[in-house]
mmCIF file of C-alpha atoms in Angstrom:
data_model
loop_
_atom_site.group_PDB
_atom_site.id
_atom_site.type_symbol
_atom_site.label_atom_id
_atom_site.label_comp_id
_atom_site.label_asym_id
_atom_site.label_seq_id
_atom_site.Cartn_x
_atom_site.Cartn_y
_atom_site.Cartn_z
ATOM 1 C CA UNK S 2 0.000 0.000 0.000
ATOM 2 C CA UNK S 3 2.832 2.375 0.842
ATOM 3 C CA UNK S 4 4.254 1.858 -2.674
ATOM 4 C CA UNK S 5 0.927 2.927 -4.188
ATOM 5 C CA UNK S 6 0.885 6.070 -2.058
ATOM 6 C CA UNK S 7 4.399 6.933 -3.147
ATOM 7 C CA UNK S 8 3.598 6.318 -6.785
ATOM 8 C CA UNK S 9 0.339 8.254 -7.107
ATOM 9 C CA UNK S 10 0.017 12.021 -7.268
ATOM 10 C CA UNK S 11 -1.908 14.631 -9.173
ATOM 11 C CA UNK S 12 -0.505 16.806 -11.902
ATOM 12 C CA UNK S 13 -0.895 20.611 -12.036
ATOM 13 C CA UNK S 14 -4.327 20.212 -13.660
ATOM 14 C CA UNK S 15 -5.564 18.011 -10.793
ATOM 15 C CA UNK S 16 -5.673 14.851 -12.906
ATOM 16 C CA UNK S 17 -4.324 11.650 -11.356
ATOM 17 C CA UNK S 18 -0.969 10.637 -12.703
ATOM 18 C CA UNK S 19 1.427 7.806 -11.921
ATOM 19 C CA UNK S 20 4.955 8.589 -10.852
ATOM 20 C CA UNK S 21 6.203 6.349 -13.623
ATOM 21 C CA UNK S 22 4.563 8.686 -16.126
ATOM 22 C CA UNK S 23 6.019 11.721 -14.380
ATOM 23 C CA UNK S 24 9.492 10.147 -14.329
ATOM 24 C CA UNK S 25 9.169 9.464 -18.048
ATOM 25 C CA UNK S 26 8.158 13.072 -18.629
ATOM 26 C CA UNK S 27 11.070 14.315 -16.543
ATOM 27 C CA UNK S 28 13.448 12.040 -18.443
ATOM 28 C CA UNK S 29 11.990 13.311 -21.703
ATOM 29 C CA UNK S 30 12.530 16.907 -20.591
ATOM 30 C CA UNK S 31 16.101 16.144 -19.591
ATOM 31 C CA UNK S 32 16.651 14.504 -22.975
ATOM 32 C CA UNK S 33 15.229 17.576 -24.724
ATOM 33 C CA UNK S 34 17.568 19.863 -22.791
ATOM 34 C CA UNK S 35 20.583 17.615 -23.368
ATOM 35 C CA UNK S 36 20.033 17.157 -27.091
ATOM 36 C CA UNK S 37 19.075 20.809 -27.471
ATOM 37 C CA UNK S 38 22.419 21.765 -25.937
ATOM 38 C CA UNK S 39 24.279 19.335 -28.177
ATOM 39 C CA UNK S 40 22.514 20.768 -31.212
ATOM 40 C CA UNK S 41 23.683 24.207 -30.120
ATOM 41 C CA UNK S 42 27.290 22.936 -30.019
ATOM 42 C CA UNK S 43 27.175 21.056 -33.345
ATOM 43 C CA UNK S 44 27.963 24.141 -35.463
ATOM 44 C CA UNK S 45 31.340 24.498 -33.726
ATOM 45 C CA UNK S 46 32.501 21.314 -35.453
ATOM 46 C CA UNK S 47 30.952 22.406 -38.736
ATOM 47 C CA UNK S 48 32.639 25.820 -38.474
ATOM 48 C CA UNK S 49 36.042 24.164 -37.948
ATOM 49 C CA UNK S 50 35.513 22.088 -41.080
ATOM 50 C CA UNK S 51 34.306 25.195 -42.889
ATOM 51 C CA UNK S 52 37.466 27.115 -41.911
ATOM 52 C CA UNK S 53 39.563 24.269 -43.316
ATOM 53 C CA UNK S 54 37.569 24.388 -46.555
ATOM 54 C CA UNK S 55 37.813 28.181 -46.789
ATOM 55 C CA UNK S 56 41.617 27.940 -46.650
ATOM 56 C CA UNK S 57 41.455 26.014 -49.941
ATOM 57 C CA UNK S 58 41.750 29.024 -52.241
ATOM 58 C CA UNK S 59 43.754 27.355 -55.015
ATOM 59 C CA UNK S 60 42.328 25.293 -57.853
ATOM 60 C CA UNK S 61 44.016 22.654 -59.980
ATOM 61 C CA UNK S 62 42.861 19.988 -62.368
ATOM 62 C CA UNK S 63 43.358 16.505 -61.032
ATOM 63 C CA UNK S 64 42.768 12.975 -62.196
ATOM 64 C CA UNK S 65 41.212 10.081 -60.284
ATOM 65 C CA UNK S 66 43.928 7.441 -59.864
ATOM 66 C CA UNK S 67 42.099 4.978 -57.645
ATOM 67 C CA UNK S 68 39.681 4.468 -54.797
ATOM 68 C CA UNK S 69 39.989 3.854 -51.071
ATOM 69 C CA UNK S 70 37.553 2.009 -48.861
ATOM 70 C CA UNK S 71 36.771 3.509 -45.499
ATOM 71 C CA UNK S 72 34.769 1.915 -42.754
ATOM 72 C CA UNK S 73 33.396 3.824 -39.823
ATOM 73 C CA UNK S 74 33.452 1.861 -36.597
ATOM 74 C CA UNK S 75 31.961 3.279 -33.428
ATOM 75 C CA UNK S 76 33.000 1.414 -30.286
ATOM 76 C CA UNK S 77 31.585 1.876 -26.829
ATOM 77 C CA UNK S 78 31.864 -0.306 -23.765
ATOM 78 C CA UNK S 79 28.545 -1.953 -24.574
ATOM 79 C CA UNK S 80 28.164 -1.998 -28.351
ATOM 80 C CA UNK S 81 30.111 -1.795 -31.579
ATOM 81 C CA UNK S 82 28.485 -0.249 -34.628
ATOM 82 C CA UNK S 83 29.915 -1.116 -38.034
ATOM 83 C CA UNK S 84 28.826 0.999 -40.943
ATOM 84 C CA UNK S 85 29.211 -0.192 -44.530
ATOM 85 C CA UNK S 86 32.379 0.600 -46.434
ATOM 86 C CA UNK S 87 32.346 3.817 -48.415
ATOM 87 C CA UNK S 88 34.421 4.319 -51.553
ATOM 88 C CA UNK S 89 36.426 7.556 -51.799
ATOM 89 C CA UNK S 90 38.271 8.717 -54.916
ATOM 90 C CA UNK S 91 42.060 9.134 -54.702
ATOM 91 C CA UNK S 92 43.073 12.118 -56.833
ATOM 92 C CA UNK S 93 46.484 13.169 -58.134
ATOM 93 C CA UNK S 94 47.136 16.801 -59.053
ATOM 94 C CA UNK S 95 50.163 18.997 -59.714
ATOM 95 C CA UNK S 96 51.113 22.373 -58.313
ATOM 96 C CA UNK S 97 54.221 24.050 -59.754
ATOM 97 C CA UNK S 98 55.357 20.704 -61.168
ATOM 98 C CA UNK S 99 55.086 18.895 -57.822
ATOM 99 C CA UNK S 100 52.667 15.971 -57.675
ATOM 100 C CA UNK S 101 50.235 15.827 -54.752
ATOM 101 C CA UNK S 102 47.503 13.375 -53.865
ATOM 102 C CA UNK S 103 44.343 13.644 -51.815
ATOM 103 C CA UNK S 104 41.373 11.467 -50.999
ATOM 104 C CA UNK S 105 37.884 12.851 -51.524
ATOM 105 C CA UNK S 106 35.929 13.509 -48.352
ATOM 106 C CA UNK S 107 32.741 12.461 -50.140
ATOM 107 C CA UNK S 108 32.187 8.728 -50.438
ATOM 108 C CA UNK S 109 29.449 6.269 -51.273
ATOM 109 C CA UNK S 110 28.908 2.524 -51.410
ATOM 110 C CA UNK S 111 29.848 2.704 -55.100
ATOM 111 C CA UNK S 112 32.590 4.546 -57.003
ATOM 112 C CA UNK S 113 31.298 8.066 -57.625
ATOM 113 C CA UNK S 114 34.206 8.925 -59.936
ATOM 114 C CA UNK S 115 35.763 6.544 -62.447
ATOM 115 C CA UNK S 116 39.526 6.044 -62.686
ATOM 116 C CA UNK S 117 41.001 8.458 -65.208
ATOM 117 C CA UNK S 118 38.191 10.977 -64.756
ATOM 118 C CA UNK S 119 39.365 14.584 -64.570
ATOM 119 C CA UNK S 120 38.099 16.566 -61.590
ATOM 120 C CA UNK S 121 38.683 20.043 -60.218
ATOM 121 C CA UNK S 122 40.645 20.024 -56.959
ATOM 122 C CA UNK S 123 40.510 22.815 -54.420
ATOM 123 C CA UNK S 124 43.629 23.142 -52.236
ATOM 124 C CA UNK S 125 45.273 25.364 -49.644
ATOM 125 C CA UNK S 126 48.225 27.135 -51.347
ATOM 126 C CA UNK S 127 50.112 27.192 -48.021
ATOM 127 C CA UNK S 128 49.470 23.483 -47.374
ATOM 128 C CA UNK S 129 48.660 21.442 -50.510
ATOM 129 C CA UNK S 130 47.929 18.394 -48.331
ATOM 130 C CA UNK S 131 44.722 20.240 -47.362
ATOM 131 C CA UNK S 132 42.900 19.430 -50.598
ATOM 132 C CA UNK S 133 39.656 17.924 -51.787
ATOM 133 C CA UNK S 134 37.435 17.761 -54.837
ATOM 134 C CA UNK S 135 35.926 21.201 -55.472
ATOM 135 C CA UNK S 136 32.268 20.976 -54.523
ATOM 136 C CA UNK S 137 29.618 23.195 -56.042
ATOM 137 C CA UNK S 138 27.441 25.908 -54.590
ATOM 138 C CA UNK S 139 24.885 23.308 -53.527
ATOM 139 C CA UNK S 140 27.219 21.856 -50.910
ATOM 140 C CA UNK S 141 27.972 25.370 -49.619
ATOM 141 C CA UNK S 142 24.243 26.032 -49.252
ATOM 142 C CA UNK S 143 23.806 22.707 -47.452
ATOM 143 C CA UNK S 144 26.644 23.599 -45.075
ATOM 144 C CA UNK S 145 25.049 26.964 -44.274
ATOM 145 C CA UNK S 146 21.709 25.230 -43.685
ATOM 146 C CA UNK S 147 23.338 22.814 -41.241
ATOM 147 C CA UNK S 148 25.187 25.595 -39.429
ATOM 148 C CA UNK S 149 21.942 27.542 -39.005
ATOM 149 C CA UNK S 150 19.572 24.591 -38.646
ATOM 150 C CA UNK S 151 21.197 22.794 -35.731
ATOM 151 C CA UNK S 152 21.099 25.770 -33.332
ATOM 152 C CA UNK S 153 17.519 26.584 -34.333
ATOM 153 C CA UNK S 154 16.418 23.023 -33.557
ATOM 154 C CA UNK S 155 18.437 23.133 -30.321
ATOM 155 C CA UNK S 156 16.763 26.351 -29.169
ATOM 156 C CA UNK S 157 13.320 24.965 -30.044
ATOM 157 C CA UNK S 158 14.017 21.801 -28.041
ATOM 158 C CA UNK S 159 15.154 23.805 -25.007
ATOM 159 C CA UNK S 160 12.158 26.172 -25.229
ATOM 160 C CA UNK S 161 9.770 23.219 -25.529
ATOM 161 C CA UNK S 162 11.346 21.547 -22.483
ATOM 162 C CA UNK S 163 11.193 24.805 -20.498
ATOM 163 C CA UNK S 164 7.512 25.261 -21.370
ATOM 164 C CA UNK S 165 6.770 21.746 -20.149
ATOM 165 C CA UNK S 166 8.661 22.277 -16.879
ATOM 166 C CA UNK S 167 7.103 25.633 -15.983
ATOM 167 C CA UNK S 168 3.738 25.444 -14.173
#
């Protein structure tokens, strides 16, 4: 009987509610606040990548010389997540007669670029190892959307959680 007394209460509207339901709501609110905060921090990583891309002011024509497989593995103490291999183009390009190579940051489960295909490479003139395939305006727009979208979603999640917690 004591357990039932501890578990039952009324919500702000006077309706009966079980503690289990309230605990779930509180956990949900905590999750909203946590993920909202993480969404607010996500653009920091995107901005760092963006700064690296912005340093790539030079352009050179390159040729696809092969492909590399990459597998993302996420290990924790409890689980291991294996994602499928992605194929990334290896590109050779020359700057002032010196050959450089880079691997495309964009990959897929199939070869996006065929060997021998000519592609435009964007590189950092001060550090030619900072290079990648030149992406179009669409990828820049997508990056801006991500940089703006994550904080907006984060703020909305935090506001929603705050509204639920306030009487």
